Coordinates of C-alpha atoms in Angstrom, one line a residue:
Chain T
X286 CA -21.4 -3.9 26.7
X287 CA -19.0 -1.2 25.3
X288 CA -20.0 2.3 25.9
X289 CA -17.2 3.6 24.5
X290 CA -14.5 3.4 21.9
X291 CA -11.8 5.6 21.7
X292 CA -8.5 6.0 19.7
X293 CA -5.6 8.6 21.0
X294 CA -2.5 9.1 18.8
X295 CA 0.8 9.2 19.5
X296 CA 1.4 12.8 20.8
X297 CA -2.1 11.8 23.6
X298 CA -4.2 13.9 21.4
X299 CA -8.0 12.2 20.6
X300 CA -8.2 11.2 16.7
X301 CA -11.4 9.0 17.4
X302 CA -14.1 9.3 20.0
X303 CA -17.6 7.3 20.1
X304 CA -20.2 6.8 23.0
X305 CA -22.8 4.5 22.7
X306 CA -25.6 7.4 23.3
X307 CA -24.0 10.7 22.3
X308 CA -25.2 13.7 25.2
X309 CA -24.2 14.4 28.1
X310 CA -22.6 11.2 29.1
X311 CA -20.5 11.9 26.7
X312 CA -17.9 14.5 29.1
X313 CA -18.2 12.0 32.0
X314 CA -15.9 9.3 29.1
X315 CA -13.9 11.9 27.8
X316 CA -12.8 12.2 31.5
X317 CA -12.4 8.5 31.7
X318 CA -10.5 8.0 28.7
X319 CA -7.9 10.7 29.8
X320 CA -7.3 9.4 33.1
X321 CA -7.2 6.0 31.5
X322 CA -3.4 7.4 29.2
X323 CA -1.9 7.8 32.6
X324 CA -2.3 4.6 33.3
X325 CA -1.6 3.3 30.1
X326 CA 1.7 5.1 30.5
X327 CA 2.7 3.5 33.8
X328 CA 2.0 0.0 32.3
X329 CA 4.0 0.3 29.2
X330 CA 6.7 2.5 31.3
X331 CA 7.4 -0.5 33.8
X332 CA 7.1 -3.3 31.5
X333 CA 9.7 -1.7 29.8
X334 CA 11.8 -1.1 32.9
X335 CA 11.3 -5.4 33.6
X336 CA 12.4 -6.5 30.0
X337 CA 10.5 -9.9 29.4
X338 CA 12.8 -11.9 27.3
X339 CA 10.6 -14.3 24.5
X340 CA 11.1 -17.7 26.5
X341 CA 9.4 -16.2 29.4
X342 CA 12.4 -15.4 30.8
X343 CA 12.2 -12.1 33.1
X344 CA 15.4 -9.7 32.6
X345 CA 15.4 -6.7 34.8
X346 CA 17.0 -3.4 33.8
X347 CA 16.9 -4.8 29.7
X348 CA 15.9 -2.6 27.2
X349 CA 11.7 -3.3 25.9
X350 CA 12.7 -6.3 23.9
X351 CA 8.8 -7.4 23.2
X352 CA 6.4 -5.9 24.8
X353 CA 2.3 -7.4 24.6
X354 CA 0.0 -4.6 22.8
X355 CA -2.9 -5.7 24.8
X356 CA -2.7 -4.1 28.2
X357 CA -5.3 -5.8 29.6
X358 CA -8.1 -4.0 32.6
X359 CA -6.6 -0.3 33.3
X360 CA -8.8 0.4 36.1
X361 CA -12.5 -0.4 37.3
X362 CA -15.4 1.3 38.9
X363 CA -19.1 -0.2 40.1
X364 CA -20.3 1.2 37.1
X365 CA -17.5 0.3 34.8
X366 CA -14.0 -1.7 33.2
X367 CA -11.6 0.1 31.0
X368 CA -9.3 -1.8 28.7
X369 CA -6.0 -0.3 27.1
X370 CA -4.2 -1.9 24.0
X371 CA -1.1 0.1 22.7
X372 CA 0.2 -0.2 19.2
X373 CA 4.1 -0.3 18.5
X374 CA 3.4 3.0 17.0
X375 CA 2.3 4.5 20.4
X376 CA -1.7 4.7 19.1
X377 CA -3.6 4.0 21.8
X378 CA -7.2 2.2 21.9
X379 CA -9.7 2.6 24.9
X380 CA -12.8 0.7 25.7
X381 CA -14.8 1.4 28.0
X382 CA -17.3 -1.4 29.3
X383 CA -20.2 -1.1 31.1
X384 CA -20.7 -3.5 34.2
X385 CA -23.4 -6.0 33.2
X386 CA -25.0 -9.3 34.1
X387 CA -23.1 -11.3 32.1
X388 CA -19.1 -10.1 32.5
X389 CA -17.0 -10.1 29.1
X390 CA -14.6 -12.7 28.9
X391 CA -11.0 -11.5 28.4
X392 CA -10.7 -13.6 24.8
X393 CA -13.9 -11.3 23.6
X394 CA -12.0 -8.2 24.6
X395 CA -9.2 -9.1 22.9
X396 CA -11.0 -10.1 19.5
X397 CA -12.9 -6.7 20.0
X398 CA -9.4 -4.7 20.1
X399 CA -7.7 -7.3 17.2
X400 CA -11.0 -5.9 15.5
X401 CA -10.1 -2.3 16.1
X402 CA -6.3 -2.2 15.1
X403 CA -7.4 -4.2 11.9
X404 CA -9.8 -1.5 10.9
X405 CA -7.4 1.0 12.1
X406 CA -5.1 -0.8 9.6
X407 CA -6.9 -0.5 6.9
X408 CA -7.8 3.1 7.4
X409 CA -3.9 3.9 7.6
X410 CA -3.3 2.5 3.6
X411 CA -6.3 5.0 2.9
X412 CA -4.2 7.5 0.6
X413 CA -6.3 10.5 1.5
X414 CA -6.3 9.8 5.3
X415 CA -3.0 11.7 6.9
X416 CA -2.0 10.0 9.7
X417 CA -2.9 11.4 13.6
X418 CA -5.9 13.6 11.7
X419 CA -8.9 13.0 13.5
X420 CA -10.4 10.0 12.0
X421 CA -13.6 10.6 9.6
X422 CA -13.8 7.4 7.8
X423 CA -17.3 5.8 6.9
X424 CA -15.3 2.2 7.1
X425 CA -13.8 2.7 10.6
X426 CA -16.9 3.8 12.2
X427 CA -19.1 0.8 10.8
X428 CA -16.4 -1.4 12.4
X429 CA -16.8 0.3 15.4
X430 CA -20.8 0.0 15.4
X431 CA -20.0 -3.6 15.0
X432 CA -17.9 -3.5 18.1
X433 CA -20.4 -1.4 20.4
X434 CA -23.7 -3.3 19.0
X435 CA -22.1 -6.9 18.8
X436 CA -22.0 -7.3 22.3
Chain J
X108 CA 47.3 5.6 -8.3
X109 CA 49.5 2.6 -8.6
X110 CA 52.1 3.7 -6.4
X111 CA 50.0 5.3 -3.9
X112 CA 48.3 1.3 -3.5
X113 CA 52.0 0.1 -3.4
X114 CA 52.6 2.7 -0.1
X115 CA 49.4 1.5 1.5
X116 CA 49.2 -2.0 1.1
X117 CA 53.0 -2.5 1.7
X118 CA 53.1 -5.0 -0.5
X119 CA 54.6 -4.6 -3.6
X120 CA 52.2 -4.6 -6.6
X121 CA 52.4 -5.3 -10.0
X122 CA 52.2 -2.1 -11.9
X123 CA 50.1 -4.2 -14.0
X124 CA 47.0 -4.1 -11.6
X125 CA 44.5 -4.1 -13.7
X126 CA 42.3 -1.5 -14.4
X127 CA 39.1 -2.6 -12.3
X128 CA 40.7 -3.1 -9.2
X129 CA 41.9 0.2 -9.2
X130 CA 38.8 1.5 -10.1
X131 CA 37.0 -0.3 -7.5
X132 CA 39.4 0.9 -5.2
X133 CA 38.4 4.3 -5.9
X134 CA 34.7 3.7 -5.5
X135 CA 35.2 1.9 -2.4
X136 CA 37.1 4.4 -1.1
X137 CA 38.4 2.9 2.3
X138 CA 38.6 -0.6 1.0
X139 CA 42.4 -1.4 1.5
X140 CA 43.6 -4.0 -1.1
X141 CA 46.4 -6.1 0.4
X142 CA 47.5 -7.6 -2.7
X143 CA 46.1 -8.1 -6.1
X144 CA 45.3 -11.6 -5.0
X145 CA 43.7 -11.1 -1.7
X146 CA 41.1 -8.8 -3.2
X147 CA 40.4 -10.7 -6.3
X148 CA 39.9 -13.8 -3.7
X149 CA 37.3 -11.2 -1.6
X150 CA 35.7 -10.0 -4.4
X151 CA 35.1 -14.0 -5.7
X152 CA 34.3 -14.2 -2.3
X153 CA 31.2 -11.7 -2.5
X154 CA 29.8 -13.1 -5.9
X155 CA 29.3 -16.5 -4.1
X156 CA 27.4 -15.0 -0.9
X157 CA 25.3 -12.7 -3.8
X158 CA 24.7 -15.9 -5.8
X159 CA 24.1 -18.2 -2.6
X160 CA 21.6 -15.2 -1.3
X161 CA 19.5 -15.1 -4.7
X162 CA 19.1 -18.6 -4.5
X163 CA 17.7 -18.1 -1.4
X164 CA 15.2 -15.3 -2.2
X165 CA 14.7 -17.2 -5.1
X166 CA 13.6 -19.7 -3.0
X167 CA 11.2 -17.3 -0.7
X168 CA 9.8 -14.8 -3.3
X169 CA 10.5 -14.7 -6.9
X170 CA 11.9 -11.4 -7.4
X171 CA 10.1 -10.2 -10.6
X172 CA 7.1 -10.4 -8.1
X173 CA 5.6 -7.9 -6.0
X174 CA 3.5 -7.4 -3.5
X175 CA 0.2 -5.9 -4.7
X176 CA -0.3 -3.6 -1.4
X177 CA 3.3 -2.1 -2.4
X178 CA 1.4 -1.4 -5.6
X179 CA -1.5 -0.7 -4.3
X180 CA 0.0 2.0 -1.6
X181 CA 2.0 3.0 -4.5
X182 CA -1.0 4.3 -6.7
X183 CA -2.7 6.0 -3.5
X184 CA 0.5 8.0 -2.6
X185 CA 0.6 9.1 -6.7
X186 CA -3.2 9.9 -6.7
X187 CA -2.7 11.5 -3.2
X188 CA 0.0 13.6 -3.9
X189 CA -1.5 14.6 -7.4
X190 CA -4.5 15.4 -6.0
X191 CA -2.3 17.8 -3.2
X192 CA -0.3 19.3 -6.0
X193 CA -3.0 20.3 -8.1
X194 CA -6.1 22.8 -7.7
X195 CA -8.3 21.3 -9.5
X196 CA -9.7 17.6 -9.7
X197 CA -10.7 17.3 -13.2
X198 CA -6.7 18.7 -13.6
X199 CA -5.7 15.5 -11.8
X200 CA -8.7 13.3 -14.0
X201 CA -6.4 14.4 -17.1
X202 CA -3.2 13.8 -15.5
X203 CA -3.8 10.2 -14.8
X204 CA -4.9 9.4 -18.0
X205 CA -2.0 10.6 -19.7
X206 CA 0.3 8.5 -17.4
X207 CA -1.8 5.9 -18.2
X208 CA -1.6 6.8 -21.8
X209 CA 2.4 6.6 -21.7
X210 CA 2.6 3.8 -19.7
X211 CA 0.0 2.4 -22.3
X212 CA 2.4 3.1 -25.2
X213 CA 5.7 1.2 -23.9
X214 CA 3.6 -1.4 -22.2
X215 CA 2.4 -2.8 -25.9
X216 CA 5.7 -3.9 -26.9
X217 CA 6.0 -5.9 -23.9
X218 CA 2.8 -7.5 -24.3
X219 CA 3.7 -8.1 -27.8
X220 CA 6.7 -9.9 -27.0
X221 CA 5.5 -11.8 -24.0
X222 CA 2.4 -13.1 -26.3
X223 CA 3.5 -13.1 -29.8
X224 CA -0.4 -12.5 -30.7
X225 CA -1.6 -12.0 -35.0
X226 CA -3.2 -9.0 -35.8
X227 CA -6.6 -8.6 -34.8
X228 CA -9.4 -8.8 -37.4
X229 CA -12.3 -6.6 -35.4
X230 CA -12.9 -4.8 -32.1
X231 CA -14.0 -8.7 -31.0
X232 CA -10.7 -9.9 -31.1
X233 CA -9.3 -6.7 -30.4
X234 CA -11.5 -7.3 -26.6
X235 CA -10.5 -10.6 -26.4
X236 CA -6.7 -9.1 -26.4
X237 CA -7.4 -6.8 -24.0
X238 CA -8.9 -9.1 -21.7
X239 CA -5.8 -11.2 -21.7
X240 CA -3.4 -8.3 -20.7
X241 CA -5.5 -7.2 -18.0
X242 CA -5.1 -10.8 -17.0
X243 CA -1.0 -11.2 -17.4
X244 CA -0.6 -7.5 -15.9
X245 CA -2.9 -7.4 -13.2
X246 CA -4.2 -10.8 -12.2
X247 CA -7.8 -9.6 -13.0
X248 CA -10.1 -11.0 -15.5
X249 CA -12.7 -8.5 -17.1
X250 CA -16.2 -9.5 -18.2
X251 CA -16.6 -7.8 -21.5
X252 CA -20.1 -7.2 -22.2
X253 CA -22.6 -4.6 -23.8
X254 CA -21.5 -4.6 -27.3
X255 CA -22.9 -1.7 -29.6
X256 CA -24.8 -2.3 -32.4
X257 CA -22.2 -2.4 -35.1
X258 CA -19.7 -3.8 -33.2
X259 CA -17.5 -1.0 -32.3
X260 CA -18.0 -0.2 -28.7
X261 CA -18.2 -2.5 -25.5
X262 CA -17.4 -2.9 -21.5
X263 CA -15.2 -4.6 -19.7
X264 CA -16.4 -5.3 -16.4
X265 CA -14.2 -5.6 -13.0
X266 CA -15.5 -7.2 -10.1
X267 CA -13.1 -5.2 -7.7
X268 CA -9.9 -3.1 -8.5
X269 CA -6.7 -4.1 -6.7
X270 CA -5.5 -0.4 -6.5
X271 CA -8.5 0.7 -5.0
X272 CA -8.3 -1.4 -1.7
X273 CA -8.5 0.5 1.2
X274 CA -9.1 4.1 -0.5
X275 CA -12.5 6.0 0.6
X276 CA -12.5 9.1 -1.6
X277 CA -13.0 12.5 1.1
X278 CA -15.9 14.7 0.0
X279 CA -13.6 17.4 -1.5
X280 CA -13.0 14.8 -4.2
X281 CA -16.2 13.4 -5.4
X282 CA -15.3 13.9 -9.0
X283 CA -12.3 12.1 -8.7
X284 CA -11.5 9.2 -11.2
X285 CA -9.0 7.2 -9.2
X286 CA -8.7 4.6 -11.8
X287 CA -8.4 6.5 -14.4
X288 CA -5.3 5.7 -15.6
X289 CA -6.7 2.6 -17.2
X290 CA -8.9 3.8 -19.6
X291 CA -4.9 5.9 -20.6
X292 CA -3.1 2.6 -20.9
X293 CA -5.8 1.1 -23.0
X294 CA -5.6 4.1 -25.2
X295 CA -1.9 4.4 -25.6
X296 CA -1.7 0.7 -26.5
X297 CA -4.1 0.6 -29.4
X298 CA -2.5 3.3 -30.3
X299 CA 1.1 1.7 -31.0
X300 CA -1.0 -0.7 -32.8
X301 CA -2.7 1.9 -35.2
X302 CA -6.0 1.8 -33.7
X303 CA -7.4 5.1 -32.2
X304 CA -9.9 4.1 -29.9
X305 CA -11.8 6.4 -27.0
X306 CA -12.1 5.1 -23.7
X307 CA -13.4 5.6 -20.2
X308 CA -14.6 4.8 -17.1
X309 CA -18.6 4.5 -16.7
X310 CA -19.0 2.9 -13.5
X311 CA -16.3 2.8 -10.2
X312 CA -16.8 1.0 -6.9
X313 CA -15.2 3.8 -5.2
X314 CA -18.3 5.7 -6.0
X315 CA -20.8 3.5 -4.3
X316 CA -21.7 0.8 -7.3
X317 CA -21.1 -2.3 -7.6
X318 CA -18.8 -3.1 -10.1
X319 CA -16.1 -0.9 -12.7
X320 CA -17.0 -0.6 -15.5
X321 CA -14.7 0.8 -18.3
X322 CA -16.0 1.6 -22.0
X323 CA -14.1 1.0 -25.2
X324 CA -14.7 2.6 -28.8
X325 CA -12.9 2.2 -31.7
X326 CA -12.8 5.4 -33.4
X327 CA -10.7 4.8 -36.7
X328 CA -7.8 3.0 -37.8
X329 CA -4.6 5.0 -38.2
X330 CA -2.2 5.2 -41.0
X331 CA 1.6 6.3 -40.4
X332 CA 0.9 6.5 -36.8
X333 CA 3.5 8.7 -35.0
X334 CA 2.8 8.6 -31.7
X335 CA 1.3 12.4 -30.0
X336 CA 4.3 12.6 -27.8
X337 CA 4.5 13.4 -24.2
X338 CA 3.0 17.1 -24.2

């Protein structure tokens, strides 16, 4: 069950930010999310130092030739999982997921962070939206209820 | 020129080199010509990989084609900017109807000469025309509906429009008519044909309904048309 979605632009500064129940919960994710970047920035800093050649091939000391945008579990409490999935373009995408009976599988994870970037697409061709502004759009955040609700 | 070519290349050329060689070799600036025959062989050279390329892209995408999020980003970063450049939005309302109104007027001849169509007899036929260029421009095909009583007025209907994909107007532009450079392209066209007709837009998705709709209405026919001219 996602508690929380969040989207943080290239320069690490928050553009998106949604809790399931907005109060004051809400500080205790914004703490997670941030502690979540470093984390993300370790992943994406050594898979970049351990090239992975397409072919499966592992090449160390190459330049990031491909790197996967889903990052897969960042860290995890009792409480709760936090995923990471970083765009080409450095945006980054949190979820946060709430420890539940019945665990997520990876493959939903993944379709609910494919659902994010799409949305995130379309809000970028959005000619009034300048990009890395904080994100207001009515679309986005209905994709995102669909995200947080659906599961 | 000649003889400087003749120091370079150390070969001795023809003072008769013609005239395009030397020119290109002044456009190309460091291209070095080895002989008048070497670079007449690279330049044939060139034309095949061009010609063997188009064939290719012929093959992939036909060039005359493009891609309708090009166009539709395209239109969004015109509207955008426009809206950024000036104050006010009814400003930017008039603006885009009198691009559409001179992309209206140059867009008739094509439209003639692609179709070859008679003159139209009444605003009936005159919507039937329409209906078909919105369909060979823009892939769409308008319902046209709600005739007036004598005739002279009526809707076309859109479905969806492909330039507004993707746009969600902000607050601080509620009043803006995104598509209203339609309603200026149908306006310059029946102009070029010497009909003055009024048009624009009643209903737009962007503003929560369902479909667009844009209204027609022949005002009068025009003799010696002159165009206004770009004011």
């Amino acid at each position: 069950m996602a508690v929380c979605v969040a989207v943080i632009g290239k320069d690490n500064g928050p553009m998106y930010f949604r809790t399931r129940q907005s109060g004051v919960e809400e500080l205790q994710y914004h703490f997670i999310v941030s502690s979540a970047l470093d984390i993300i920035e370790e992943r994406v800093q050594s898979s970049g130092k351990s090239g992975i050649l397409p072919g499966g091939v592992s090449n160390p000391g190459a330049l990031e030739i491909t790197r996967e945008l889903y990052l897969g579990a960042l860290t995890a409490q009792e409480e709760y999982k936090v995923y990471g999935y970083m765009t080409n373009t450095k945006i980054k995408f949190v979820i946060v997921i709430e420890e539940s009976s019945t665990p997520l599988r990876e493959n939903d994870i993944r379709t609910m962070f494919r659902k994010l970037h799409g949305a995130f697409c379309d809000l970028m061709s959005n000619p009034f939206y300048s990009p890395g502004s904080e994100i207001r759009s009515k679309r986005f955040h209905d994709v995102v209820n669909s995200i947080v609700a659906g599961q | 020129m000649v003889k400087q070519v003749r120091q370079i290349s150390g070969v001795s050329c023809t003072v008769q080199l013609s005239k395009r060689i030397l020119s290109d070799r002044i456009v190309a600036g460091t291209v070095r010509i080895h002989g008048p025959n070497f670079f007449w062989l690279k330049r044939r050279s060139q034309l095949d990989n061009a010609r063997k390329m188009s064939r290719q892209t012929a093959r992939i995408a036909d060039p005359k084609k493009v891609n309708s999020e090009l166009f539709t980003l395209t239109y969004g970063a015109l509207v955008s900017q426009l809206v950024r450049d000036y104050e006010s939005v009814d400003d930017v309302n008039k603006h885009l109807e009198r691009i559409g109104y001179n992309i209206g007027i140059r867009l008739i001849e094509d439209f003639l000469a692609r179709t070859n169509f008679p003159r139209c007899h009444d605003m009936r036929d005159a919507a039937d025309k329409i209906q078909q260029a919105f369909k060979l421009y823009l892939g769409l095909s308008p319902g046209i509906s709600n005739w007036s009583n004598g005739n002279e007025e009526f809707s076309l209907t859109f479905e969806s429009t492909p330039f507004a994909e993707f746009v969600e107007l902000p607050d601080s532009c509620s009043n803006l008519k995104y598509g209203n450079i339609l309603p200026g392209v149908v306006r310059g066209a029946c102009e070029m044909v010497q009909m003055e007709v009024q048009s624009w837009i009643i209903q737009d998705t962007l503003k929560g309904d369902n479909i667009t709709e844009l209204r027609i209405r022949f005002i009068k026919k025009l003799e010696d048309a002159i165009p206004a001219g770009e004011d």
